[in-house]
XYZ file of C-alpha atoms in Angstrom:
597
model
C 94.412 152.809 54.045
C 91.607 151.964 56.439
C 89.072 152.286 53.575
C 91.172 149.934 51.403
C 91.305 147.228 54.084
C 87.587 147.577 54.736
C 86.838 147.200 51.050
C 89.035 144.085 50.841
C 87.164 142.522 53.765
C 83.823 143.415 52.186
C 84.879 141.692 48.962
C 86.253 138.748 50.881
C 82.973 138.032 52.717
C 80.871 137.053 49.691
C 83.894 135.258 48.218
C 84.202 133.213 51.423
C 80.482 132.496 51.331
C 80.780 131.243 47.740
C 83.790 129.097 48.663
C 81.918 127.609 51.636
C 78.911 126.842 49.464
C 81.108 125.107 46.883
C 82.936 123.141 49.594
C 79.637 122.098 51.163
C 78.391 120.946 47.795
C 81.463 118.826 47.236
C 81.176 117.456 50.784
C 77.579 116.305 50.283
C 77.280 112.534 50.855
C 77.098 110.363 47.766
C 76.091 106.786 47.057
C 79.397 104.933 47.028
C 80.533 102.217 44.646
C 79.888 98.548 45.418
C 83.495 97.504 44.922
C 86.523 97.960 47.175
C 87.072 101.508 45.918
C 84.431 102.467 48.492
C 87.225 102.115 51.041
C 89.457 104.690 49.378
C 90.293 107.396 51.909
C 89.852 110.371 49.613
C 90.218 113.669 51.543
C 87.164 115.941 51.378
C 86.246 119.416 52.528
C 84.027 119.683 55.583
C 84.167 118.887 59.256
C 84.244 115.879 61.513
C 81.034 113.864 61.465
C 80.307 114.678 57.818
C 78.997 111.690 55.899
C 81.149 111.260 52.778
C 79.619 108.190 51.117
C 77.238 105.340 51.853
C 75.851 102.204 50.281
C 73.198 99.679 51.259
C 74.420 96.449 52.794
C 73.120 93.427 54.648
C 74.266 92.195 58.026
C 74.120 88.655 59.397
C 73.719 88.653 63.178
C 72.660 85.078 63.926
C 69.469 83.424 65.078
C 66.888 85.666 66.659
C 68.126 88.891 65.082
C 65.392 91.368 64.144
C 64.867 92.405 60.544
C 67.037 95.391 59.742
C 68.159 97.734 57.036
C 71.815 98.600 56.974
C 74.406 100.781 55.276
C 78.165 100.809 55.022
C 79.261 104.392 55.602
C 82.394 106.469 55.090
C 82.692 109.622 57.160
C 85.086 112.293 58.267
C 86.653 112.132 61.714
C 89.779 113.276 63.562
C 92.856 111.384 64.653
C 94.500 111.626 68.066
C 96.645 114.600 66.980
C 93.736 116.669 65.682
C 94.186 115.977 61.965
C 91.236 115.122 59.747
C 90.906 111.480 58.692
C 88.439 109.199 56.909
C 86.750 106.333 58.763
C 84.349 103.597 57.683
C 81.590 101.849 59.599
C 78.130 100.325 59.573
C 74.709 101.762 60.406
C 72.017 99.224 61.342
C 68.382 100.168 61.949
C 65.527 97.785 62.878
C 62.694 97.798 60.350
C 60.052 97.521 63.076
C 58.875 101.007 64.039
C 60.114 102.531 67.270
C 57.205 102.636 69.740
C 58.928 104.394 72.628
C 58.883 108.061 73.516
C 60.659 110.472 71.187
C 62.737 109.500 68.168
C 64.426 106.104 67.901
C 67.402 105.963 70.290
C 70.901 105.578 68.908
C 73.682 103.351 70.194
C 77.264 103.881 69.059
C 78.647 100.394 69.638
C 82.425 100.509 70.119
C 83.911 97.176 69.097
C 86.779 95.398 70.808
C 89.891 94.066 69.107
C 89.191 92.687 65.631
C 92.695 92.458 64.153
C 94.884 94.579 61.911
C 93.961 93.105 58.517
C 91.370 95.048 56.530
C 88.945 92.061 56.240
C 88.854 91.934 60.055
C 86.948 95.237 60.194
C 83.360 95.028 61.485
C 81.956 96.390 58.209
C 83.331 93.277 56.494
C 82.638 90.757 59.261
C 79.049 91.862 59.885
C 78.136 91.191 56.259
C 79.739 87.739 56.377
C 78.127 86.765 59.685
C 81.522 86.229 61.364
C 81.684 89.136 63.809
C 82.244 87.705 67.303
C 80.345 90.622 68.872
C 77.174 89.927 66.900
C 75.303 88.735 70.004
C 75.713 92.122 71.719
C 74.719 94.032 68.584
C 71.714 91.743 68.119
C 70.589 92.368 71.718
C 70.838 96.139 71.233
C 68.792 96.010 68.026
C 66.136 93.900 69.758
C 65.943 96.625 72.414
C 65.013 99.062 69.619
C 68.277 100.951 69.158
C 69.722 101.978 65.843
C 73.215 100.528 66.227
C 76.223 102.287 64.696
C 79.491 100.372 64.483
C 82.667 102.272 63.616
C 85.568 100.363 62.076
C 87.915 102.988 63.620
C 90.756 104.626 61.730
C 92.940 102.534 59.438
C 90.643 100.072 57.680
C 90.509 102.100 54.498
C 92.534 100.912 51.496
C 96.318 100.835 51.893
C 96.108 101.745 55.591
C 97.020 100.166 58.909
C 94.709 100.559 61.940
C 95.889 102.958 64.638
C 94.940 100.300 67.174
C 94.547 101.591 70.749
C 95.048 105.242 69.809
C 92.402 106.342 72.302
C 91.407 109.806 71.164
C 91.157 108.723 67.527
C 88.870 105.865 68.526
C 86.772 108.135 70.731
C 86.384 110.623 67.877
C 85.321 107.859 65.482
C 82.695 106.579 67.954
C 81.244 110.069 68.348
C 81.424 111.103 64.684
C 79.538 108.099 63.320
C 76.459 109.345 65.207
C 76.367 112.625 63.335
C 77.185 110.836 60.060
C 74.290 108.402 60.535
C 71.783 111.212 60.954
C 72.712 112.367 57.429
C 71.393 109.099 55.964
C 67.956 110.098 54.726
C 66.550 106.571 54.671
C 67.756 105.706 58.172
C 65.209 107.959 59.851
C 67.593 109.038 62.632
C 67.599 112.478 64.205
C 70.410 114.482 65.750
C 68.288 115.090 68.886
C 67.739 111.376 69.589
C 68.846 110.019 72.947
C 72.206 108.381 72.395
C 74.271 105.848 74.340
C 77.762 104.420 73.844
C 78.758 100.857 74.729
C 82.084 99.091 74.325
C 84.375 96.487 75.841
C 88.176 96.028 75.880
C 89.453 98.187 72.999
C 85.800 99.231 72.756
C 85.792 100.086 76.462
C 88.811 102.289 75.891
C 87.038 103.891 72.924
C 83.806 104.414 74.847
C 85.682 105.963 77.765
C 87.584 108.336 75.476
C 84.328 109.284 73.782
C 82.783 109.983 77.188
C 85.690 112.266 78.138
C 85.750 114.065 74.776
C 82.025 114.507 74.258
C 81.560 117.830 76.049
C 84.131 119.619 73.875
C 84.127 117.527 70.700
C 80.404 116.792 70.248
C 78.639 119.170 72.670
C 75.257 119.035 70.913
C 74.968 115.231 71.081
C 72.123 114.072 73.340
C 74.298 111.528 75.143
C 72.544 109.985 78.162
C 74.890 107.196 79.221
C 78.109 105.310 78.487
C 78.964 101.692 79.334
C 82.623 100.612 79.175
C 84.028 97.244 80.212
C 87.485 95.682 80.382
C 89.061 99.118 80.019
C 92.822 99.447 79.460
C 93.081 102.779 81.276
C 96.822 102.688 82.008
C 98.756 101.633 78.912
C 102.192 101.177 80.518
C 100.798 98.967 83.295
C 98.700 96.946 80.862
C 101.623 96.527 78.452
C 103.755 95.108 81.251
C 101.065 92.491 82.050
C 100.583 91.546 78.397
C 104.270 91.075 77.583
C 105.042 87.348 77.499
C 101.492 86.435 78.506
C 98.572 84.706 76.812
C 97.520 88.148 75.573
C 100.854 89.129 74.034
C 99.189 89.713 70.649
C 97.308 92.701 72.057
C 100.569 94.356 73.102
C 102.164 93.630 69.752
C 99.178 95.022 67.825
C 99.071 98.029 70.153
C 102.667 98.915 69.393
C 101.999 98.636 65.667
C 98.860 100.758 66.019
C 100.488 103.491 68.095
C 103.486 103.594 65.767
C 101.029 104.423 62.967
C 99.563 107.278 64.973
C 102.869 108.478 66.468
C 105.679 107.467 64.058
C 107.892 110.199 65.463
C 107.540 108.745 68.986
C 107.670 105.026 68.158
C 110.219 104.516 65.323
C 109.141 100.930 64.793
C 111.514 100.064 61.951
C 114.590 101.088 63.909
C 113.421 99.242 67.037
C 112.780 95.815 65.497
C 115.028 92.987 64.329
C 114.413 90.906 61.171
C 112.096 88.520 63.030
C 110.186 91.525 64.304
C 109.808 92.912 60.788
C 108.505 89.560 59.543
C 106.101 89.242 62.467
C 104.789 92.788 61.962
C 104.054 91.992 58.324
C 102.270 88.803 59.363
C 100.365 90.571 62.142
C 98.914 92.983 59.609
C 97.295 90.023 57.848
C 95.688 88.416 60.906
C 92.375 88.818 62.723
C 92.047 88.765 66.492
C 91.864 85.051 67.327
C 94.480 84.032 64.782
C 96.880 86.613 66.210
C 95.995 85.607 69.776
C 97.227 82.047 69.291
C 100.078 83.041 66.978
C 101.811 85.264 69.561
C 100.613 83.715 72.813
C 103.279 83.864 75.571
C 105.912 85.489 73.342
C 108.053 88.257 74.813
C 108.548 91.546 72.994
C 112.327 91.090 73.332
C 112.199 88.332 70.715
C 111.343 90.927 68.069
C 113.440 93.953 69.033
C 116.878 95.134 67.956
C 119.484 93.591 70.282
C 116.594 91.779 71.954
C 115.788 94.727 74.204
C 113.014 94.077 76.675
C 109.933 96.234 76.987
C 111.397 97.952 80.045
C 114.719 98.581 78.269
C 112.972 100.169 75.311
C 110.950 102.358 77.649
C 114.161 103.493 79.311
C 116.262 103.866 76.150
C 113.550 105.428 73.958
C 111.448 107.518 76.374
C 109.317 108.821 73.514
C 107.654 105.371 73.421
C 106.441 105.974 76.962
C 105.122 109.385 75.900
C 103.038 107.705 73.194
C 101.743 105.069 75.613
C 100.885 107.535 78.357
C 98.960 109.667 75.859
C 96.357 106.860 75.865
C 95.797 106.954 79.613
C 92.280 107.675 80.802
C 90.908 109.498 83.804
C 92.254 112.970 83.128
C 88.842 114.495 82.482
C 85.420 114.301 84.034
C 82.749 112.208 82.355
C 79.693 114.456 82.041
C 77.088 111.665 81.726
C 76.351 108.584 83.852
C 79.070 105.993 83.336
C 78.803 102.206 83.798
C 82.174 100.491 84.160
C 82.646 96.739 84.499
C 85.533 94.317 84.662
C 86.394 90.653 85.224
C 87.891 89.665 88.540
C 89.931 87.009 86.760
C 90.869 89.188 83.772
C 94.280 87.925 82.672
C 94.767 90.510 79.875
C 93.651 93.888 81.248
C 94.658 94.325 84.926
C 91.800 94.805 87.350
C 93.749 97.184 89.576
C 94.290 99.830 86.904
C 90.628 99.608 85.862
C 89.449 100.184 89.419
C 91.885 103.089 89.725
C 90.121 104.624 86.707
C 86.861 104.425 88.626
C 88.505 106.271 91.504
C 89.869 108.964 89.165
C 86.452 109.567 87.641
C 84.773 109.588 91.042
C 87.326 112.129 92.301
C 86.180 114.404 89.466
C 82.537 114.026 90.580
C 81.622 111.774 87.706
C 78.582 109.508 88.135
C 80.173 106.042 87.986
C 78.672 102.605 88.623
C 81.262 99.800 88.829
C 80.360 96.088 88.575
C 82.840 93.256 89.062
C 82.208 89.927 87.318
C 83.915 86.669 88.359
C 85.403 85.749 84.984
C 88.386 86.295 82.749
C 88.533 88.797 79.908
C 86.635 87.224 77.015
C 83.839 85.647 79.092
C 83.266 88.925 80.953
C 82.677 90.759 77.661
C 79.478 88.805 77.145
C 78.739 88.105 80.800
C 78.378 91.830 81.388
C 76.319 92.441 78.257
C 72.829 92.112 79.698
C 73.784 94.249 82.695
C 75.312 96.977 80.518
C 72.310 96.944 78.190
C 69.896 97.034 81.127
C 71.779 99.916 82.754
C 71.761 101.888 79.493
C 68.045 101.181 79.092
C 67.427 102.781 82.479
C 69.301 105.879 81.349
C 67.116 106.041 78.220
C 64.048 105.832 80.416
C 65.306 108.742 82.496
C 65.774 106.665 85.644
C 68.187 108.347 88.046
C 71.353 106.538 89.086
C 73.295 107.156 92.259
C 76.371 105.323 91.022
C 78.726 103.465 93.342
C 81.387 106.094 94.030
C 80.413 105.886 97.713
C 81.017 102.133 97.938
C 82.577 101.095 101.243
C 83.840 97.732 99.970
C 87.624 97.238 100.012
C 89.314 97.430 96.630
C 88.762 94.235 94.638
C 91.657 91.784 94.312
C 92.374 89.998 91.045
C 91.949 86.221 90.808
C 93.482 86.025 87.306
C 95.406 82.948 86.292
C 99.160 83.685 86.219
C 100.434 85.215 82.989
C 102.782 83.352 80.692
C 100.696 80.195 80.631
C 97.823 78.723 78.716
C 94.666 80.607 77.863
C 92.227 79.195 80.411
C 88.616 80.156 80.963
C 87.669 79.145 84.499
C 84.064 78.516 85.429
C 83.884 78.458 89.212
C 80.531 77.263 90.524
C 78.606 78.776 87.624
C 74.837 78.307 88.009
C 73.528 75.250 86.161
C 69.961 75.181 84.865
C 69.187 71.597 83.905
C 66.297 69.279 83.134
C 65.935 65.612 82.253
C 63.043 64.289 80.220
C 61.921 60.795 81.316
C 60.711 58.992 78.209
C 58.404 56.366 79.703
C 56.778 58.699 82.216
C 56.630 61.544 79.658
C 57.565 63.898 82.478
C 60.461 66.248 83.141
C 62.762 66.346 86.146
C 64.214 69.765 86.953
C 67.481 69.986 88.849
C 67.471 72.369 91.858
C 68.400 76.019 91.414
C 71.513 75.574 93.563
C 73.087 73.243 90.983
C 76.394 74.423 89.538
C 79.176 73.553 87.122
C 82.882 74.124 87.734
C 85.459 73.722 84.983
C 88.746 74.879 83.532
C 88.468 75.256 79.777
C 92.031 75.316 78.511
C 91.768 76.824 75.029
C 95.510 76.468 74.412
C 95.694 72.776 75.330
C 92.191 72.246 73.881
C 91.004 70.450 77.006
C 88.028 70.645 79.332
C 88.042 69.395 82.920
C 85.243 70.054 85.379
C 82.594 68.749 87.714
C 78.866 68.976 88.414
C 77.414 69.849 91.800
C 73.756 68.990 92.405
C 72.175 69.138 95.892
C 69.708 66.412 96.885
C 66.218 67.385 95.806
C 62.619 66.257 95.499
C 60.525 66.163 92.351
C 56.787 65.641 91.935
C 56.167 62.757 89.524
C 53.161 60.635 88.647
C 53.870 56.928 88.745
C 50.981 54.605 87.843
C 48.791 57.673 87.865
C 49.615 58.436 91.493
C 51.379 61.668 92.327
C 54.459 61.179 94.430
C 57.307 63.273 95.822
C 60.394 61.475 94.610
C 63.630 62.191 96.444
C 66.674 62.190 94.161
C 70.416 62.394 94.377
C 72.729 62.986 91.412
C 76.328 62.120 92.231
C 79.106 62.907 89.728
C 81.406 60.006 88.952
C 84.870 61.274 88.117
C 85.580 64.533 86.336
C 83.747 65.949 83.387
C 86.373 65.767 80.644
C 86.633 66.578 76.964
C 88.006 68.999 74.398
C 87.497 72.735 73.880
C 88.670 74.770 70.895
C 88.237 78.297 69.603
C 88.635 78.892 65.869
C 89.747 82.009 64.021
C 86.130 83.153 63.604
C 85.452 83.055 67.341
C 83.472 79.793 67.202
C 83.729 77.764 70.410
C 83.563 73.976 70.114
C 83.164 71.832 73.221
C 82.949 68.032 73.232
C 82.957 66.343 76.608
C 81.290 63.757 78.795
C 79.879 63.856 82.320
C 79.063 60.704 84.275
C 76.732 60.575 87.261
C 75.007 58.015 89.494
C 71.298 58.669 89.936
C 69.822 57.547 93.262
C 66.158 57.509 94.290
C 66.340 58.325 97.986
C 62.640 58.302 98.854
C 59.129 57.963 97.476
C 56.346 60.036 99.070
C 58.666 60.648 102.002
C 59.385 56.980 102.566
C 63.066 55.984 102.241
C 63.702 52.813 100.265
C 67.406 52.280 100.662
C 70.020 52.604 97.950
C 67.913 52.676 94.746
C 70.743 53.571 92.360
C 71.467 53.187 88.680
C 73.483 50.054 88.141
C 76.176 51.955 86.267
C 76.744 55.704 85.900
C 74.618 57.635 83.426
C 76.581 59.092 80.517
C 75.789 62.702 79.542
C 77.604 63.772 76.335
C 78.260 67.530 76.385
C 78.515 68.853 72.838
C 78.369 72.500 71.879
C 79.330 74.537 68.853
C 78.554 78.244 68.730
C 79.927 81.764 69.153
C 82.391 82.456 71.942
C 79.823 84.941 73.305
C 77.932 81.913 74.625
C 80.599 81.555 77.339
C 79.218 84.550 79.117
C 75.729 85.436 77.879
C 73.883 82.350 79.092
C 73.886 80.650 75.710
C 76.179 77.768 76.681
C 73.636 74.964 76.422
C 74.222 71.220 76.056
C 71.374 69.050 74.834
C 71.220 65.383 73.978
C 69.781 61.944 74.490
C 71.079 59.255 76.823
C 70.166 55.911 78.325
C 69.418 55.227 81.999
C 70.689 51.862 83.296
C 68.526 49.603 85.448
C 67.978 50.714 89.036
C 69.189 48.276 91.673
C 69.536 48.066 95.432
C 66.050 48.414 96.937
C 62.710 46.612 97.139
C 61.070 48.786 94.469
C 63.960 48.584 91.995
C 61.840 46.748 89.461
C 59.082 49.358 89.479
C 61.554 52.251 89.231
C 63.457 50.547 86.414
C 60.243 49.978 84.479
C 59.391 53.664 84.498
C 62.760 55.405 84.618
C 65.297 53.213 82.818
C 66.059 52.636 79.150
C 67.103 54.669 76.148
C 65.617 57.879 74.790
C 65.973 59.987 77.952
C 66.626 63.619 77.017
C 68.508 66.319 78.851
C 69.289 70.031 78.653
C 72.095 71.672 80.640
C 72.620 75.439 80.483
C 75.625 77.004 82.202
C 75.411 80.733 82.957
C 77.710 83.053 84.902
C 77.035 84.284 88.446
C 75.776 87.810 89.084
C 78.352 90.603 89.514
C 79.312 92.400 92.719
C 78.871 96.176 92.764
C 81.874 98.187 93.941
């Protein structure tokens, strides 16, 4: 009997080897078709991180993007329950050679909410030039990274995204790294230093990837993770989102989790006819369309018997089980971790994000936490240069002490109340401004302490704000003689106008600021009230990606006319050289620096 079993095992070994060889052959990556059949989720043999198919593509990342080569990829990953799945994504590599030490570094860029419709996926939007996160991806490419962008699970044909299913997203973010190294023409190596960066849904994904890495992708050379706007506590976040400006995120999250956990969230039996209709519509919308479609709606409008979120949690406790399965902080992060959040974040509560920092610190994780002054969307791009700089230091091998030992009291949210309009508040944001004087052919630079304060109400499509410019002196040559000219710029009334955000994430601002310009002195000699006869009109027109709200790209340029200067004995001379049409101006509004906690 023993000899028989031994013989069977001996025969089984070469048979298993043959089977493995055949499976590996079938699992070898292939050039995929150029039509939509590329997105078919055909099961394959192999393991997570295996590249299934690829095809060349082009990406459009806006002005200033480096030249790149890119591929759409399809690879094997794992869902939140451990089952194999098929995920798509994009691999982007700069064509300029990497000149740093070692192989080209890799960034797995974890995107935020894009929407539930298939065309919303990054692999579609990047090719069309409509991805609202293009500015961050562009910055990473300019820093030399190969940037890998997972679509996450559910953007294959006839699928629905498992939106906010944390482990699934974390797996997808990790697996695309291994898949990309199987692209022969990409020139990427499995030993390359790798970083992960994401915000909002992407911050959740990056955090899950950081927690899972040591057991799921132990051989990855991960050196740092940056995660912002992290929804670490799903139940708490859901409560804030319900009936608020960010209600669409809760609605999409319930749809996504019901795809991953249908046995825990029986969506069809929980929703009324309006809910069924809204779910169907939600699956056809991208992020900004859904945002405005569901803004300030309560979940109870869509549920059977109009049950509230809290009633459903009490009556169907399995829904809470599914939500709590997405909570972060249960495991140590084994690499340096940069976490950031907006103090005025009206979608993702600050308190639960800071509690995540405490949980990680309690597990001896190396965490650095930065707090930015803005709301959710502006902070995504406001924190970009800091996240990218911090990750660059990790690539360079610079040690970080983190901020787990911070002695500052816990930060307190300044978010606008929920259930109202979607308002982006700019509170004393630094203003970098210059005015070109046509006749003198010289430029006046406003002082560094200048600022701009405004409430941009995206729902009401209005802008209301004000300039603040301290008195200053400027060196100018008048009649060939250099003089220190004292100046005062005094706002007249509010800066007012319109502000809109379209479904592609394009911000459009059209407003007007008025200001009196006073010459207070010339070469230190005061000359009385030398002031423009009427206020100067500064039209403020901008059209560009919403990322400009936070990344320093919010710039207004134009041409205006300076009225005659009256009120002092040298009014005529000043008017001759400083008044008239054709005066140019540039105003750039950028966010304040963060506070480290």
